[in-house]
Tab-separated table of C-alpha atoms in Angstrom:
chain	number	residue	atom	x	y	z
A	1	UNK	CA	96.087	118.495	126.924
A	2	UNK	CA	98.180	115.792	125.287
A	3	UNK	CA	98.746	112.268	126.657
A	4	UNK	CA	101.925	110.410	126.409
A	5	UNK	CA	102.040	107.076	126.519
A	6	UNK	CA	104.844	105.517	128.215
A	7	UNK	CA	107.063	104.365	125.076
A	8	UNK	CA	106.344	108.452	124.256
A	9	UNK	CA	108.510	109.725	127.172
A	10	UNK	CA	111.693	110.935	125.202
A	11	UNK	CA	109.144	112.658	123.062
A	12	UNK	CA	106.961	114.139	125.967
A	13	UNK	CA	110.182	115.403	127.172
A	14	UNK	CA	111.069	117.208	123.991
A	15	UNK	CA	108.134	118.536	123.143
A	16	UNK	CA	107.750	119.905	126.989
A	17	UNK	CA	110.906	121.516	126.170
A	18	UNK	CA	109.515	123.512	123.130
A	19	UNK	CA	106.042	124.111	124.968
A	20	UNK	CA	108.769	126.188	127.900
A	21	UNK	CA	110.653	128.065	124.930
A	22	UNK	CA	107.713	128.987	123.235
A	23	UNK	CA	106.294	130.941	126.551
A	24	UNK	CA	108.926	132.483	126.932
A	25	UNK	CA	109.300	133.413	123.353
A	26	UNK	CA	105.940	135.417	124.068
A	27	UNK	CA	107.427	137.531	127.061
A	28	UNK	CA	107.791	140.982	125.780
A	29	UNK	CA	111.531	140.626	127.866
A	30	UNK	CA	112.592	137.356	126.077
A	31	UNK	CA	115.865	137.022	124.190
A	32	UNK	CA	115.941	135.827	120.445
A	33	UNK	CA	115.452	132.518	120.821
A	34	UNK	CA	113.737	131.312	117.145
A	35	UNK	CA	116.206	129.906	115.764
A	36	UNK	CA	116.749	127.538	119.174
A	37	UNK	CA	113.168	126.981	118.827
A	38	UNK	CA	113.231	125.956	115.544
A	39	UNK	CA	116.118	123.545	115.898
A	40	UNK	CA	114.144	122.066	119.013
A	41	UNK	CA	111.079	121.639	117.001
A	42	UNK	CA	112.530	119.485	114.096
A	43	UNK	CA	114.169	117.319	117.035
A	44	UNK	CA	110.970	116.463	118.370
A	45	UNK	CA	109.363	116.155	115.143
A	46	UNK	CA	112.137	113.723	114.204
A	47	UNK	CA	112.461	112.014	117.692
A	48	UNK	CA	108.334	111.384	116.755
A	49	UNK	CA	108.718	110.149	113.515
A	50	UNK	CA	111.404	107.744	114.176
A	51	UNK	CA	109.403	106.639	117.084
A	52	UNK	CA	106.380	105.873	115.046
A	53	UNK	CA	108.511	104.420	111.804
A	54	UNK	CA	109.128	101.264	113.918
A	55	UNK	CA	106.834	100.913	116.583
A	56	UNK	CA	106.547	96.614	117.902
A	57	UNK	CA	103.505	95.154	118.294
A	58	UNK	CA	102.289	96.076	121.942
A	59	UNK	CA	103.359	99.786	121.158
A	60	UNK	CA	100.702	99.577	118.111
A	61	UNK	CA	98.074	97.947	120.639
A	62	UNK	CA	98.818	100.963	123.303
A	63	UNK	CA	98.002	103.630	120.392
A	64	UNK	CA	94.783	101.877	119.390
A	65	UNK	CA	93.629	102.229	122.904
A	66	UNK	CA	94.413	106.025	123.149
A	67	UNK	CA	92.000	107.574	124.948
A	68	UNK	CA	92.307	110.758	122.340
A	69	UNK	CA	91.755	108.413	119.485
A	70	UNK	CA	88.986	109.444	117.439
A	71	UNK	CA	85.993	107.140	117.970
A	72	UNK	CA	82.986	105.845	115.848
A	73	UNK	CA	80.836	109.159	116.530
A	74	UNK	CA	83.811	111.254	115.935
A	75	UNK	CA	84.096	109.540	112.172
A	76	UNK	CA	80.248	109.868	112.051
A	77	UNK	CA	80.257	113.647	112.827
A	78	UNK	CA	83.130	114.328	110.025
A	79	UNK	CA	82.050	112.006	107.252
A	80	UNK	CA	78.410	111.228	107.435
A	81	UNK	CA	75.796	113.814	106.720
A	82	UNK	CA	71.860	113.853	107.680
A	83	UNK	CA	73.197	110.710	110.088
A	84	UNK	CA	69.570	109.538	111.519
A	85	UNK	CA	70.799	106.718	114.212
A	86	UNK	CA	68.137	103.669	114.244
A	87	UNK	CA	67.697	102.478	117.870
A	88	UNK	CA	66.710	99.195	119.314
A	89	UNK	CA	66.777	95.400	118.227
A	90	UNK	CA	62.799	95.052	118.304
A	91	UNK	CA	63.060	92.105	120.319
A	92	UNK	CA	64.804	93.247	123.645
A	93	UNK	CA	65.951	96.871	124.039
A	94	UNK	CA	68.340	99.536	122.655
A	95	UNK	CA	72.606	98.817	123.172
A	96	UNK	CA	73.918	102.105	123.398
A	97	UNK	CA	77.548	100.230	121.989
A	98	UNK	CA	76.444	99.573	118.902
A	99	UNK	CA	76.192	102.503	116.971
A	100	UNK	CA	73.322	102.191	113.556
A	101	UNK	CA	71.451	104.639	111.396
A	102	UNK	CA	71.005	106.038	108.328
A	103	UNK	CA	72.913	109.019	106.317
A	104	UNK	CA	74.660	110.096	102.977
A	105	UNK	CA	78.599	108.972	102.524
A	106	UNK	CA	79.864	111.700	99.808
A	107	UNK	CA	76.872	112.250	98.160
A	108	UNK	CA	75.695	108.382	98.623
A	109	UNK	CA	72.560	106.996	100.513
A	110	UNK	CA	74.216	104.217	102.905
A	111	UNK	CA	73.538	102.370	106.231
A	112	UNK	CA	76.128	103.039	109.182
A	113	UNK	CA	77.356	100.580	112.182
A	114	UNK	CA	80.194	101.296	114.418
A	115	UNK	CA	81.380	100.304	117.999
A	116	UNK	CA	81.632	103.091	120.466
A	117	UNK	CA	84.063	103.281	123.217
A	118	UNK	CA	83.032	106.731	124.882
A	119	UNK	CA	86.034	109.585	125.045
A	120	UNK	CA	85.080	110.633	128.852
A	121	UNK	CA	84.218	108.482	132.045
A	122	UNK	CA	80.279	109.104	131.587
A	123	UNK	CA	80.518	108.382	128.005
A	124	UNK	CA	82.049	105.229	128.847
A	125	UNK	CA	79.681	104.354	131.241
A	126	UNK	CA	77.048	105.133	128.286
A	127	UNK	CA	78.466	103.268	125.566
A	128	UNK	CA	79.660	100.371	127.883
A	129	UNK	CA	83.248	100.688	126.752
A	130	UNK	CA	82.355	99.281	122.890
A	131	UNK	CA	81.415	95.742	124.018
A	132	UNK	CA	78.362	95.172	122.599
A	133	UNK	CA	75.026	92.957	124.159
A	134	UNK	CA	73.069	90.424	121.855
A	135	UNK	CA	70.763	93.360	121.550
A	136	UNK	CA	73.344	95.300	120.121
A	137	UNK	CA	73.840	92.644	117.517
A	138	UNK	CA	70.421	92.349	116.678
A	139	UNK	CA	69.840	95.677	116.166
A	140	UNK	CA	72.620	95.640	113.712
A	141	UNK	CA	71.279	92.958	111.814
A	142	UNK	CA	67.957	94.582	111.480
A	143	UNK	CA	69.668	97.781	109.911
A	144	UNK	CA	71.807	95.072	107.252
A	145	UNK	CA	68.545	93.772	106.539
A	146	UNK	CA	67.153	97.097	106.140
A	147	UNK	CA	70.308	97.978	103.923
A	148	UNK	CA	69.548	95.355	101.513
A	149	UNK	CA	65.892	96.316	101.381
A	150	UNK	CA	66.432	99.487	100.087
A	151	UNK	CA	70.013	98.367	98.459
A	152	UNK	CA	72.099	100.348	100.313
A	153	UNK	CA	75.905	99.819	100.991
A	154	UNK	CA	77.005	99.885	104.788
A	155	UNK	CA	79.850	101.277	106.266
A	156	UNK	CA	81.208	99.785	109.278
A	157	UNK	CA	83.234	101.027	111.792
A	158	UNK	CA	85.345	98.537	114.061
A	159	UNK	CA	86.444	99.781	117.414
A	160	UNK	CA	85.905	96.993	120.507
A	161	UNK	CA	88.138	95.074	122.736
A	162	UNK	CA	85.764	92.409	122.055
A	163	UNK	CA	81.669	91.715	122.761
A	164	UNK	CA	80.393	91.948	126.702
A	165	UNK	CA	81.346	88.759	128.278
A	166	UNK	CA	78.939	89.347	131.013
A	167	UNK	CA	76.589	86.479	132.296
A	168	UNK	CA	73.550	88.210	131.090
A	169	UNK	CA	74.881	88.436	127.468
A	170	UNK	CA	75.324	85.095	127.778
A	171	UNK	CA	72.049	84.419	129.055
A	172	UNK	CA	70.097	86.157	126.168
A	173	UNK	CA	72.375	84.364	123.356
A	174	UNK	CA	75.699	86.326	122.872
A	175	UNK	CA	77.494	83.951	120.597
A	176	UNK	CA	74.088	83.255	118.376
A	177	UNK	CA	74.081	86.860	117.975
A	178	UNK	CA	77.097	87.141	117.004
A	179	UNK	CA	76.778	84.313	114.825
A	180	UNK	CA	73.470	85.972	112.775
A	181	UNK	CA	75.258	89.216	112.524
A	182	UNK	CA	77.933	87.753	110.536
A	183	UNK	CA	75.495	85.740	108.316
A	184	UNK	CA	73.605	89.167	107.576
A	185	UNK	CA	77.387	90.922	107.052
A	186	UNK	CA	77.880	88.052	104.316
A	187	UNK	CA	74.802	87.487	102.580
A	188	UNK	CA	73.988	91.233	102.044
A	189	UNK	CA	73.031	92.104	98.710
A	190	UNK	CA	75.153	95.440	98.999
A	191	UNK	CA	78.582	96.279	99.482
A	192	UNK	CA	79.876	96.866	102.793
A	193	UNK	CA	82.978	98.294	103.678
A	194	UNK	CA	84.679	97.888	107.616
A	195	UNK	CA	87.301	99.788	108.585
A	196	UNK	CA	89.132	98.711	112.169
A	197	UNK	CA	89.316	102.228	113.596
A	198	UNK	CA	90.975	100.896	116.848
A	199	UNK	CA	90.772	97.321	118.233
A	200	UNK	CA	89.361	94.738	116.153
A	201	UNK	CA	88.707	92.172	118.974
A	202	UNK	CA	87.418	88.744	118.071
A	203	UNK	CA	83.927	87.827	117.360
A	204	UNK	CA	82.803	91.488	118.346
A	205	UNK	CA	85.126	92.745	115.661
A	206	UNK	CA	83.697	90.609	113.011
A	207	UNK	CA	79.622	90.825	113.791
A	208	UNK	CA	80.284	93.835	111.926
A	209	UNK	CA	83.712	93.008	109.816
A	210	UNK	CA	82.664	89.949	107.271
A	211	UNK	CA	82.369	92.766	104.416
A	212	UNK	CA	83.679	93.215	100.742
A	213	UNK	CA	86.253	95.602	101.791
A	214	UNK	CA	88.118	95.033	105.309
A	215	UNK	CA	90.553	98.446	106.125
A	216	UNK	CA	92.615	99.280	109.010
A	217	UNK	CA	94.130	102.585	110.018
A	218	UNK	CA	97.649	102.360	110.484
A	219	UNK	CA	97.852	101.877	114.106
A	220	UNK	CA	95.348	99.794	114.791
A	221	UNK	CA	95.020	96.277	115.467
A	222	UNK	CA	92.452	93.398	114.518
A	223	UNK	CA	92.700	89.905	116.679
A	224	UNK	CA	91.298	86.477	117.260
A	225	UNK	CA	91.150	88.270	121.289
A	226	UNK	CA	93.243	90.621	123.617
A	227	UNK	CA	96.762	90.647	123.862
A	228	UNK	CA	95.560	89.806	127.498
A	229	UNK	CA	93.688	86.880	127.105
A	230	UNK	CA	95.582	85.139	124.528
A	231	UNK	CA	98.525	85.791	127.348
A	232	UNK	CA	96.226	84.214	129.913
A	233	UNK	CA	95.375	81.310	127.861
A	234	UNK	CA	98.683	80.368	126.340
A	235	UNK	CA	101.124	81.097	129.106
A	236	UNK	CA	98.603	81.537	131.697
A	237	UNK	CA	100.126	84.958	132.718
A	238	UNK	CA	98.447	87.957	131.084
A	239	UNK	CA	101.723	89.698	131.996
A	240	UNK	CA	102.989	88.045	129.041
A	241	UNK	CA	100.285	90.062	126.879
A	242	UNK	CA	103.481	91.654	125.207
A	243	UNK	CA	104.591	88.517	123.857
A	244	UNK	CA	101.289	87.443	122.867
A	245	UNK	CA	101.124	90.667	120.410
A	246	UNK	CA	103.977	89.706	118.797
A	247	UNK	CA	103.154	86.473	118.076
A	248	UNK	CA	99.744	86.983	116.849
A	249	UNK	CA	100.344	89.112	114.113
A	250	UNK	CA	98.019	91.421	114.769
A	251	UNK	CA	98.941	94.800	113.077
A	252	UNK	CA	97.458	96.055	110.072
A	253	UNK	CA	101.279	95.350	108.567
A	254	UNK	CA	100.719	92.106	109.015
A	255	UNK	CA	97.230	91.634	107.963
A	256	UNK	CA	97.791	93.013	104.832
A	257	UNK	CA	100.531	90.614	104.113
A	258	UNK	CA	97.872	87.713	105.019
A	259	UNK	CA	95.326	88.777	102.994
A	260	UNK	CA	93.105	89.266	105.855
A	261	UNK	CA	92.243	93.180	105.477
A	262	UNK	CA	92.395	94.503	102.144
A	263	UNK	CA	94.179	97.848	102.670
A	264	UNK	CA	95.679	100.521	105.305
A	265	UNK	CA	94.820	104.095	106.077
A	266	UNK	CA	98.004	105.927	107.005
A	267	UNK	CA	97.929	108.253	109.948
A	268	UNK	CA	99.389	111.090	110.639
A	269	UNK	CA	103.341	111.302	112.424
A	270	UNK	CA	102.321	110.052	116.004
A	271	UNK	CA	98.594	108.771	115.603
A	272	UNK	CA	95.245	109.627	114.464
A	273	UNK	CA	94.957	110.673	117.826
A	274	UNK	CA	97.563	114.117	116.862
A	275	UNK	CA	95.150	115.049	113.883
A	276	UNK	CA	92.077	113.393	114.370
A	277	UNK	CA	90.765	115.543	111.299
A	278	UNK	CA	93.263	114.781	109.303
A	279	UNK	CA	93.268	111.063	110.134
A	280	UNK	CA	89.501	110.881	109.399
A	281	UNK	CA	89.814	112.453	106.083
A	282	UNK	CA	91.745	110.138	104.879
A	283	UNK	CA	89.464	106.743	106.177
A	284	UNK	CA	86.939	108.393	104.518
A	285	UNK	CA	89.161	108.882	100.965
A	286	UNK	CA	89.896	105.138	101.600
A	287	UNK	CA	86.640	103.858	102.672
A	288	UNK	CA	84.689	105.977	99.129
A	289	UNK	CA	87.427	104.336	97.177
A	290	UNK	CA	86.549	101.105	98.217
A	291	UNK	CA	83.259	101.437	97.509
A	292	UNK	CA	83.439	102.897	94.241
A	293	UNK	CA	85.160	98.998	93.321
A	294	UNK	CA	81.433	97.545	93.803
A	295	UNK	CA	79.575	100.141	91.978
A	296	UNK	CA	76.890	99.013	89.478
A	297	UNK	CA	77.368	95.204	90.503
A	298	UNK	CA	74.182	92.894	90.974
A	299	UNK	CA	73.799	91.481	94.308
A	300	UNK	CA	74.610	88.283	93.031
A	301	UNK	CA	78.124	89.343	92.196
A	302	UNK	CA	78.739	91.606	95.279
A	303	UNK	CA	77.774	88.331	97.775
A	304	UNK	CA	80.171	85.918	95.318
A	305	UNK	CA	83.338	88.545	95.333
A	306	UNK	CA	82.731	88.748	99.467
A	307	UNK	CA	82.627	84.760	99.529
A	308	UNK	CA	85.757	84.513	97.545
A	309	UNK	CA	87.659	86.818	99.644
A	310	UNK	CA	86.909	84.969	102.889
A	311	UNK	CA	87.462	81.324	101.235
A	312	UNK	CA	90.549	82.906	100.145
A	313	UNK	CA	92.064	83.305	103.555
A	314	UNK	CA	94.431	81.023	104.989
A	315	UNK	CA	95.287	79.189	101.520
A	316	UNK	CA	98.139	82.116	100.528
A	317	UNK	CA	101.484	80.771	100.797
């Protein structure tokens, strides 16, 4: 069953209005009524697009929280085959949010990390909403560090409000952890490749994010922290969260004109979540392009090319 969000009411409305014609263009007593559905059709389909041609800020950060967005497993399932997850950090236990393993990428030996929400309440519960533990962290370092071993590339995929800010984390090191997974992210030997499936949310984001290649989907968004909090600390009103996403630049529009991601996977009309298939086809078109750039270069080169693009940042005009 679809989900509307609210800025999607005149659409919901529409399309519930082409949902009632076609029923009753399936009674065996209904009236010709194709051509009326036809016409009612393209208006939704238009009333969608328009929507979705010139969505603000906050509307962008609504459809990267969809709970029908396709998550890290769902982009594992579709684009990863003989996917062998690696569990544990070997130091404290296992964080079921931070997703690692092993499996082929078209044909391609590489090393998988991802952040994963959950798509029900249990999985959720499981997963821990995507905000990953020092544990979590650790364990993804050990599977960079395995990555270079055996020189494979590693695909990442970003999806987190931000990391657990829970007194425990805290307790067993959350911002060194943090800290070591970005080190591994930009001293590997290998190409990685990040793609911000969803939210990108501060240091939890970029654990996983300091890589060669940094893509977004269309819809998603990539930030220094929540809408939320940067509302809470600025204006101290998270009310003001709308505001804050404006401000911040944080779509993948603007990115890309920063030179802080390096290119944009379009969705389909209305979100990946629509045609999550379709969507995920096309990050993983993107994400094989981008690593076909880094083919056949020593390590030496690969680490030098991913510290020029971060001492880059900040010094465009």
């Amino acid at each position: 069953m679809a989900s509307y969000l609210d800025f999607e009411k005149p659409v919901a409305e529409l399309e519930a209005r082409v949902e009632d014609l076609r029923a009753l263009s399936e009674r065996e007593d209904s009236p010709p009524i194709g051509e009326e559905l036809a016409k009612l059709q393209a208006k939704a389909a238009k009333a969608l697009a328009d929507l979705y041609a010139s969505l603000t800020p906050w509307q962008k950060t609504q459809v990267a929280r969809h709970p029908q967005r396709p998550h890290c497993l769902d982009f594992i399932r579709e684009l990863i085959e003989d996917f062998t997850p690696l569990a544990g950090d070997r130091k404290f236990a296992e964080d079921e949010a931070m997703i690692g393993g092993l499996g082929r990428f078209r044909g391609q030996s590489v090393a998988i990390l991802g952040q994963e929400k959950g798509s029900d309440t249990e999985s959720r519960l499981k997963h821990n909403f995507g905000m990953v533990k020092p544990e979590g962290y650790r364990k993804a370092v050990r599977i960079m560090e395995l990555a270079g071993r055996f020189g494979l590339p590693v695909l990442s995929f970003v999806d987190t409000a931000g990391a657990f800010p829970g007194v425990e984390a805290e307790e067993r090191g959350q911002a060194e952890a943090i800290a070591r997974a970005t080190e591994a992210a930009l001293i590997l030997p290998t190409p990685n490749v990040a793609l911000v499936i969803g939210e990108g949310g501060s240091g939890g984001a970029l654990g996983i994010a300091a890589c060669n290649s940094v893509l977004m989907m269309e819809h998603a968004i990539y930030t220094v922290a929540s809408p939320e909090a940067s509302a809470s600390i600025l204006w101290r009103d998270s009310q003001r969260a709308q505001d804050a996403a404006t401000n911040m630049k944080i779509t993948a529009q603007d990115l890309l004109k920063f030179g802080i991601i390096d290119g944009i996977v379009a969705e389909p009309v209305g979100g990946a979540h629509r045609d999550p298939a379709a969507a995920i086809q096309a990050a993983g078109d993107a994400m094989n392009k981008a690593l076909k750039r880094f083919n056949g270069l020593p390590p030496q080169n690969v680490r030098s090319l991913r510290e020029e693009k971060f001492l880059a940042m900040g010094r465009k005009g």
